[in-house]
mmCIF file of C-alpha atoms and ligand atoms in Angstrom:
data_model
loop_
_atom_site.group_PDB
_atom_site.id
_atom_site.type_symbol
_atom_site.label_atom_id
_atom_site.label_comp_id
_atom_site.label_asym_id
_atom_site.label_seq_id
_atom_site.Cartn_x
_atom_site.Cartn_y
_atom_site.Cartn_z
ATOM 1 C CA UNK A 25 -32.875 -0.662 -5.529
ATOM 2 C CA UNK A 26 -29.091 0.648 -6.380
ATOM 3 C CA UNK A 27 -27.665 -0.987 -3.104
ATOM 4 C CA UNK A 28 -29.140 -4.520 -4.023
ATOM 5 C CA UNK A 29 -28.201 -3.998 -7.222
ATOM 6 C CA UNK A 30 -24.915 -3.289 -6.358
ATOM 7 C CA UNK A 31 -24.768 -6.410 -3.815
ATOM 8 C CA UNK A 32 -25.985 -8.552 -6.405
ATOM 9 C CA UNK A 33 -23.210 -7.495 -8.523
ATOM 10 C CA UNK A 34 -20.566 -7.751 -5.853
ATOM 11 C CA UNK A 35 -21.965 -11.185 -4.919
ATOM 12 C CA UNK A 36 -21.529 -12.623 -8.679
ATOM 13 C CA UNK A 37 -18.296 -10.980 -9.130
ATOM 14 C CA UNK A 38 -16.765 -12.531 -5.855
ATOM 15 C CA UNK A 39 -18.458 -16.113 -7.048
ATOM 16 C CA UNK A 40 -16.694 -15.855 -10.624
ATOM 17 C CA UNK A 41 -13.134 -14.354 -8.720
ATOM 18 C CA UNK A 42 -13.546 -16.992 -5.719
ATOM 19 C CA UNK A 43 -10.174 -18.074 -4.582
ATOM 20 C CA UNK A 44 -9.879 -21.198 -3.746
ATOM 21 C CA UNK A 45 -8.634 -22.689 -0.159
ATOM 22 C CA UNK A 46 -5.639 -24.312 -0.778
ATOM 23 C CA UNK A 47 -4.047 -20.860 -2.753
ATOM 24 C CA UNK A 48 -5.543 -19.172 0.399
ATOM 25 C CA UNK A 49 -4.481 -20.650 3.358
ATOM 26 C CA UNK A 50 -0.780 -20.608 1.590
ATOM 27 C CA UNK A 51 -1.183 -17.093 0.660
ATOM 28 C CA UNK A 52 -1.702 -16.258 4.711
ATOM 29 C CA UNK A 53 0.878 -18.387 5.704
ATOM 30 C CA UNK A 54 3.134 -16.932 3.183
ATOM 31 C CA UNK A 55 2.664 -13.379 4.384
ATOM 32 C CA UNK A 56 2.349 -13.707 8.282
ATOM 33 C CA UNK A 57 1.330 -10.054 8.471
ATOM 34 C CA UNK A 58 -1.904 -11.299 6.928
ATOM 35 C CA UNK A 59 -2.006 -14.823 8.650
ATOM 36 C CA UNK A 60 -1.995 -13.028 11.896
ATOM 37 C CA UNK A 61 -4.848 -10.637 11.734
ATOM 38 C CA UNK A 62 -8.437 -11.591 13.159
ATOM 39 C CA UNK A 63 -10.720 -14.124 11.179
ATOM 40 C CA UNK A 64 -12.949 -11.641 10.805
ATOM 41 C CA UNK A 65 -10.589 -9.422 9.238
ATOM 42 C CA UNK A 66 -9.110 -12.316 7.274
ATOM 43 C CA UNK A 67 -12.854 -13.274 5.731
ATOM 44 C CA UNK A 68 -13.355 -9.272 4.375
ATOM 45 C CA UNK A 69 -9.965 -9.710 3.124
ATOM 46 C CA UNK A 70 -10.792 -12.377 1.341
ATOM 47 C CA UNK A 71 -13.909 -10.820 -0.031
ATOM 48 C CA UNK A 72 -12.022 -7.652 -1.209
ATOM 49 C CA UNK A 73 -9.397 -9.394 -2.559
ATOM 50 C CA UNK A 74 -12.081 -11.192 -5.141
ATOM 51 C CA UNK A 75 -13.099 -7.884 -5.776
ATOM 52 C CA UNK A 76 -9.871 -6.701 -6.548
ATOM 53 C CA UNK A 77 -9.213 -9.707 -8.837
ATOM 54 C CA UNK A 78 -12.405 -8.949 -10.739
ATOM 55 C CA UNK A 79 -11.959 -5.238 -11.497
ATOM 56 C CA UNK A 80 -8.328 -5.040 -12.022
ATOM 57 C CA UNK A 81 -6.269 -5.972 -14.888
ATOM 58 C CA UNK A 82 -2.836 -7.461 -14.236
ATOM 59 C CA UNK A 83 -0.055 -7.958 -16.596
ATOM 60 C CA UNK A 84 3.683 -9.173 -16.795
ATOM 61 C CA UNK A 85 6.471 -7.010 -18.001
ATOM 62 C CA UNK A 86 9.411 -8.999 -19.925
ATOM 63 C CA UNK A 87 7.522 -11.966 -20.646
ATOM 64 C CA UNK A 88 6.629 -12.812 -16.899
ATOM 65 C CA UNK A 89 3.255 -14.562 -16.456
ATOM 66 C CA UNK A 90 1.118 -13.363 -13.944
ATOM 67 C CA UNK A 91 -0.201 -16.710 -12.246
ATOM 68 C CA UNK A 92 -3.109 -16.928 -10.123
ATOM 69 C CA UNK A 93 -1.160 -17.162 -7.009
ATOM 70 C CA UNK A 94 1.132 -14.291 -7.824
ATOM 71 C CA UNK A 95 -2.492 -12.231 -8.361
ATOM 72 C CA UNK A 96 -3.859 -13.515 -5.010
ATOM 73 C CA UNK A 97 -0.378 -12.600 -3.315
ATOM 74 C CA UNK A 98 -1.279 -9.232 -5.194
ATOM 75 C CA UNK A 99 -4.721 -8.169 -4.286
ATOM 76 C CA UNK A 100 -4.384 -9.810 -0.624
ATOM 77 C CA UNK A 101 -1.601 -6.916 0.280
ATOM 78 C CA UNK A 102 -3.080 -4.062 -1.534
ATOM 79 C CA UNK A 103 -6.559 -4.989 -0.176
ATOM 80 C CA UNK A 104 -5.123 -4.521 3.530
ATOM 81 C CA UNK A 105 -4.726 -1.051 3.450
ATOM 82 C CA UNK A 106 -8.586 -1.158 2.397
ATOM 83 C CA UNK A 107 -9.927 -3.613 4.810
ATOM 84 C CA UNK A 108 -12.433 -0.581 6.212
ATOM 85 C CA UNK A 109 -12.407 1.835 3.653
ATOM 86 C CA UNK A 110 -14.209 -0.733 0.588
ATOM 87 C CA UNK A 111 -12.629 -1.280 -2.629
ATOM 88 C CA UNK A 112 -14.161 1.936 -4.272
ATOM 89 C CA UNK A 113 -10.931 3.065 -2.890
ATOM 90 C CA UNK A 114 -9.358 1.685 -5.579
ATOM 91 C CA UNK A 115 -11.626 3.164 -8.382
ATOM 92 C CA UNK A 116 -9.230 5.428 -10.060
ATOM 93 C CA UNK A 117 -6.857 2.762 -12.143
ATOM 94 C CA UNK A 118 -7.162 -0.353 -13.237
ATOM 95 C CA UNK A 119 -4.148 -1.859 -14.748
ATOM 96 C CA UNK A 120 -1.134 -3.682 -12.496
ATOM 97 C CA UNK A 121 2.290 -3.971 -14.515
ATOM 98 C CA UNK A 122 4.497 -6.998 -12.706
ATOM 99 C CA UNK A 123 8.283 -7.128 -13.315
ATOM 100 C CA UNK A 124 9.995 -9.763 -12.623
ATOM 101 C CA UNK A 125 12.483 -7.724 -10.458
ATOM 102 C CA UNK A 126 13.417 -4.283 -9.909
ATOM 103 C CA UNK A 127 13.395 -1.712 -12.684
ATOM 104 C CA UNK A 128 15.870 0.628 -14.053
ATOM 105 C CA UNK A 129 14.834 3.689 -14.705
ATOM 106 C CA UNK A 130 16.754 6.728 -16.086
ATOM 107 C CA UNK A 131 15.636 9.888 -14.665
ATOM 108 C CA UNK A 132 16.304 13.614 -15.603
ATOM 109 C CA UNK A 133 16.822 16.880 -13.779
ATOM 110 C CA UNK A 134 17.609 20.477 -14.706
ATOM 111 C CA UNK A 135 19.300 22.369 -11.987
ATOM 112 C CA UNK A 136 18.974 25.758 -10.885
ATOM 113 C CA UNK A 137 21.560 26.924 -13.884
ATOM 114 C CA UNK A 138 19.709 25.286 -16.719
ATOM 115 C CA UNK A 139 22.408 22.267 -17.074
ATOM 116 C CA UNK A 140 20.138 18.645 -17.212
ATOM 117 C CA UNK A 141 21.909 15.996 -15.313
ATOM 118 C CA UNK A 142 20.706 12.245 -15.482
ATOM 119 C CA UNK A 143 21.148 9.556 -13.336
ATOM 120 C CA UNK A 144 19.815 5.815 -13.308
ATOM 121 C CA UNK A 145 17.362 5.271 -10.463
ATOM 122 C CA UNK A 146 15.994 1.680 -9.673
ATOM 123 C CA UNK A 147 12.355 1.081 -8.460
ATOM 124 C CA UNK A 148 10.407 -1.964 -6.878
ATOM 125 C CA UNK A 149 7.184 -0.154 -7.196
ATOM 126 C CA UNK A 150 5.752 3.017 -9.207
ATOM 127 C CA UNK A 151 2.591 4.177 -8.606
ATOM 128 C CA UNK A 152 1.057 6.791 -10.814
ATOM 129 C CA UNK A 153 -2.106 8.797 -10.868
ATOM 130 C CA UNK A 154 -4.876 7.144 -13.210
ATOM 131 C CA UNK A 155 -2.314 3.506 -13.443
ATOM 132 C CA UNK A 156 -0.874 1.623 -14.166
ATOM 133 C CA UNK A 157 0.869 0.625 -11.001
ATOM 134 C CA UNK A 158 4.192 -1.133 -11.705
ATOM 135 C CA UNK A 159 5.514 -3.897 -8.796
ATOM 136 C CA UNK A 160 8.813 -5.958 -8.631
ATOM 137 C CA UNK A 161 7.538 -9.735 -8.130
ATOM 138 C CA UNK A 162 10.905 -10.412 -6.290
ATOM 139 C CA UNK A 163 9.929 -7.745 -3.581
ATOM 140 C CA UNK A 164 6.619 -8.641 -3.597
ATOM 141 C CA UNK A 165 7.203 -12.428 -3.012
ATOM 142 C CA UNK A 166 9.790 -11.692 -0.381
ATOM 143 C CA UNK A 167 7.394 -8.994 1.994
ATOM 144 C CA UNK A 168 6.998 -11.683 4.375
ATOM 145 C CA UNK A 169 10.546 -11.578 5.985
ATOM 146 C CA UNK A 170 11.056 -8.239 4.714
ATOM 147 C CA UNK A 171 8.064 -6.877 7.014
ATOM 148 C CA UNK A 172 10.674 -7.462 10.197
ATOM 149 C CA UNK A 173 12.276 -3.844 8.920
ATOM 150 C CA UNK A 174 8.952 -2.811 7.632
ATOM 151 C CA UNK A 175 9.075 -2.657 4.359
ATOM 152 C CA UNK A 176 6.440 -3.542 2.087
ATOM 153 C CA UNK A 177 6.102 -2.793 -1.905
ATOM 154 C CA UNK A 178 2.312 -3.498 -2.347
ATOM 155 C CA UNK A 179 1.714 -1.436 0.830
ATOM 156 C CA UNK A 180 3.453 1.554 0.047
ATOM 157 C CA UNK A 181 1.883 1.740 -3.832
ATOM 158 C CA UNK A 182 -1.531 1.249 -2.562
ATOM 159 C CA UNK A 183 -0.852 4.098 -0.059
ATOM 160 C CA UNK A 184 0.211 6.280 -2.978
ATOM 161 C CA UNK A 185 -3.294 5.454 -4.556
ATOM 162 C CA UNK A 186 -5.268 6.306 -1.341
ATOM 163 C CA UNK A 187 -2.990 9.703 -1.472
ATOM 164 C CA UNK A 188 -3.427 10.367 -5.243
ATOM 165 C CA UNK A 189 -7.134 10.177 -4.621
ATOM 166 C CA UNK A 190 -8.080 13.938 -4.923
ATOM 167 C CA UNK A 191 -5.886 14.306 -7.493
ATOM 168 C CA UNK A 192 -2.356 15.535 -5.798
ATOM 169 C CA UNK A 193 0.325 13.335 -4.162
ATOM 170 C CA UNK A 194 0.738 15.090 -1.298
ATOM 171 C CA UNK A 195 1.090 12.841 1.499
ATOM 172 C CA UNK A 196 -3.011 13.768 2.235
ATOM 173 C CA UNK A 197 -5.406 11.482 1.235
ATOM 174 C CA UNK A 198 -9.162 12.764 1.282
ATOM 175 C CA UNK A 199 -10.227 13.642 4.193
ATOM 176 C CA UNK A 200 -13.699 14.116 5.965
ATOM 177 C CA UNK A 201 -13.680 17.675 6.937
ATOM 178 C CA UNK A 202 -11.463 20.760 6.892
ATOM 179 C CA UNK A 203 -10.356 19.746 10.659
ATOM 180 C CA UNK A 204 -9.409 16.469 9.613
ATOM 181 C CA UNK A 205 -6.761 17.690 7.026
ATOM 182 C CA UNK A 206 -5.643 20.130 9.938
ATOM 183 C CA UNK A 207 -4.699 17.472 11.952
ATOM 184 C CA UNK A 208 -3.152 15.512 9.608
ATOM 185 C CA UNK A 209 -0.636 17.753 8.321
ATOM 186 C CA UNK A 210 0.177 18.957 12.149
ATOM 187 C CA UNK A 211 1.144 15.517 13.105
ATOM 188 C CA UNK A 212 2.126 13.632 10.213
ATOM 189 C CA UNK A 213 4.139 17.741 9.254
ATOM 190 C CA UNK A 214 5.411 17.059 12.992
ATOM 191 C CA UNK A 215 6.675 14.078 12.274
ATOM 192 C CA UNK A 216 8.479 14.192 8.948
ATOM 193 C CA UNK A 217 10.085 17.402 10.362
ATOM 194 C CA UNK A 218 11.519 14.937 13.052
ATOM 195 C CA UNK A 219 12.248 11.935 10.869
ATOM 196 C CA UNK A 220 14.019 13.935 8.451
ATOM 197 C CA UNK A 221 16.694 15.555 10.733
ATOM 198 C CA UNK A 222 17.499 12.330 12.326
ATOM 199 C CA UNK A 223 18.108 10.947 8.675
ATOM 200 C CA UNK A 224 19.964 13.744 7.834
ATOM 201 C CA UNK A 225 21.786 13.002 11.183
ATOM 202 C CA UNK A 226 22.823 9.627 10.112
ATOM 203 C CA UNK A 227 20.583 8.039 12.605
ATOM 204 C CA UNK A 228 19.290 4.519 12.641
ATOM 205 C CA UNK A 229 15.586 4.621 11.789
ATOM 206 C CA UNK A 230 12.467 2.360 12.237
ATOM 207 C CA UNK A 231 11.253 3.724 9.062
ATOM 208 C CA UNK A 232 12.413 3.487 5.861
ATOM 209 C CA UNK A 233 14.907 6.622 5.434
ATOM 210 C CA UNK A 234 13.641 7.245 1.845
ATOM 211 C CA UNK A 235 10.612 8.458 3.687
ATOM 212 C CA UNK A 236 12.472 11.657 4.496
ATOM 213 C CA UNK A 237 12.314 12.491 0.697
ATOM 214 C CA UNK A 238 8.734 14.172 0.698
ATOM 215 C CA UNK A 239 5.555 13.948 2.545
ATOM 216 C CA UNK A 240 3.903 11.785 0.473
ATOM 217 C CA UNK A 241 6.993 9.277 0.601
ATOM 218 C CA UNK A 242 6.923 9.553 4.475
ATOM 219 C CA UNK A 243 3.181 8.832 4.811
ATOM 220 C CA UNK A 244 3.751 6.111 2.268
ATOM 221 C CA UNK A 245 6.433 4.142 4.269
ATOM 222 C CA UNK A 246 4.600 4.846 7.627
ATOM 223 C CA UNK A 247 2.060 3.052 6.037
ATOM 224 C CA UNK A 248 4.029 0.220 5.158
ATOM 225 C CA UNK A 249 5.328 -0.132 8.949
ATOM 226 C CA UNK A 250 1.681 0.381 10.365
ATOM 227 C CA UNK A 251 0.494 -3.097 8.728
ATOM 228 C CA UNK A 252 3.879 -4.995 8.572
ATOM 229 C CA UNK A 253 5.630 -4.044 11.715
ATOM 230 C CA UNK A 254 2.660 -2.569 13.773
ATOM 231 C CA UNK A 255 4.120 -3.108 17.295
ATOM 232 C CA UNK A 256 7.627 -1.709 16.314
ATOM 233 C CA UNK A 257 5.793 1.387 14.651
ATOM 234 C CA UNK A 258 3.745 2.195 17.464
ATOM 235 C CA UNK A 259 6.889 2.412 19.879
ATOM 236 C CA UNK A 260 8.917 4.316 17.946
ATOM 237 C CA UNK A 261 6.132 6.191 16.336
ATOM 238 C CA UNK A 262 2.899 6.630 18.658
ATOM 239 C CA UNK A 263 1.163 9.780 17.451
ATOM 240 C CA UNK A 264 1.755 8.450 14.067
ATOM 241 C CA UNK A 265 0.581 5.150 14.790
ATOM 242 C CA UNK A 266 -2.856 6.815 16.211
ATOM 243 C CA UNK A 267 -3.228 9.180 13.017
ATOM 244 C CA UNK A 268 -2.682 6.232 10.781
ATOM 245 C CA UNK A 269 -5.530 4.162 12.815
ATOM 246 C CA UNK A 270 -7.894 6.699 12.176
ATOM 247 C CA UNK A 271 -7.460 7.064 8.800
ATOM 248 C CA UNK A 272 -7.138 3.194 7.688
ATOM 249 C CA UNK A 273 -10.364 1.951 10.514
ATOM 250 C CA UNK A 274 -7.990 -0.537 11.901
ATOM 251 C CA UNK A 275 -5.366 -1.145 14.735
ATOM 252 C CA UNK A 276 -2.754 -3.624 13.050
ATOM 253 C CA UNK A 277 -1.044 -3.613 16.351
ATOM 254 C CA UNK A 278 -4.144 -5.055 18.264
ATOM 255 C CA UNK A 279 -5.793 -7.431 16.073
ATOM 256 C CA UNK A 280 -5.211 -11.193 16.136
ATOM 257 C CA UNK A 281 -1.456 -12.491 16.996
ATOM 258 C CA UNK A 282 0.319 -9.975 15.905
HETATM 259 ZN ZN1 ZN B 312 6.858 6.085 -3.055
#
């Protein structure tokens, strides 16, 4: 009785958030990284992302209107990550702040001898447990050359989410069993270990070198390279690459023409 309930529900809500063709098919071609992936993976995307649309809240920060298409552009990234996990996923916040560009942000610190220094910082994305999550339209709009390094704003929120799940950003999202969680933190540990001397190095990296700021920062850029950049991911990061698989249900790097 509760699961037709629920599919009745999820039918009528995908009816009232139906997206229409045209704003879809420009949408994929827009964002290759979506274009590319399987039709069967690009019909559940479409499904989640009326889902998305219906149980989220978006808003624009200095007097930027949210349109439809900006929404779709939205939902259609975040609900990648998703794709095999079901948008309960998203369960824990509701709201989505847009800005019309990056923010500036002053931030605080009190060092080891009590003095407080500030600096400005400037964000394209903030996620935070419980919401709102805040996104830079410009970055947002431009992920679909920006995916050749990698990089992806929507992608590496949402991954924050996933993480914040149980409650700690931590660079572990739940987890089925206490042997799961094991192996994460050996490889993805392993890795960010690795990543973070060649950074320190002055290396050229695949990923993102804010990544080497944290766990939770490094999982959340892998994860922005595992569905933008799959194929240059996997090469440079293979162990990763498999972990990631697991967790998300998917193989970016083998679906469609990617
Ligand atoms: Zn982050």
């Amino acid at each position: 009785m509760r699961r037709w309930w629920q599919g009745l529900r999820e039918r009528r809500a995908i009816e009232r958030r139906a997206i229409p063709d045209e704003l879809w098919r420009s949408t994929l071609a827009h964002y290759p990284f979506l274009g590319g992936r399987s039709a069967a993976d690009i019909d559940e995307l479409r499904r989640l992302s009326s889902l998305f649309l219906d149980r989220k809240e978006f808003s624009g920060a200095h007097g930027l209107v949210v349109s439809d298409a900006m929404a779709v552009a939205i939902a259609a990234q975040a609900c990648l990550p998703i794709l095999h996990l079901g948008i309960d996923a998203y369960d824990g916040f509701v709201g989505i702040v847009v800005h019309p560009d990056e923010v500036q942000v002053r931030r605080e610190f009190t060092d080891d001898d009590g003095v407080v220094h500030a600096y400005e910082d400037v964000l394209s994305g903030e996620a935070m447990e419980g919401g709102p999550i805040m996104l830079s339209w410009r970055d947002v709009s431009e992920a679909g050359e920006s995916s050749a390094w990698g990089y992806n704003v929507v992608v590496h929120e949402f991954a924050h989410v996933l993480d914040m799940a149980d409650g700690v950003a931590d660079g572990v999202p739940p987890l089925p069993s206490a042997a799961a969680r094991a192996r994460w933190l050996d490889v993805l540990g392993r890795e960010f270990e690795h990543f973070q001397q060649r950074v320190d190095a002055g290396h050229d990296t695949m990923l993102d070198p804010y990544g080497a700021e944290s766990l939770e920062e490094f999982f959340a850029v892998a994860s922005e390279a595992f569905f933008v950049a799959p194929h240059d991911f996997r090469d440079e990061h293979a162990a990763l690459y498999d972990l990631l698989a697991g967790y998300y249900r998917q193989e970016p790097g083998i679906t469609g023409l990617m």
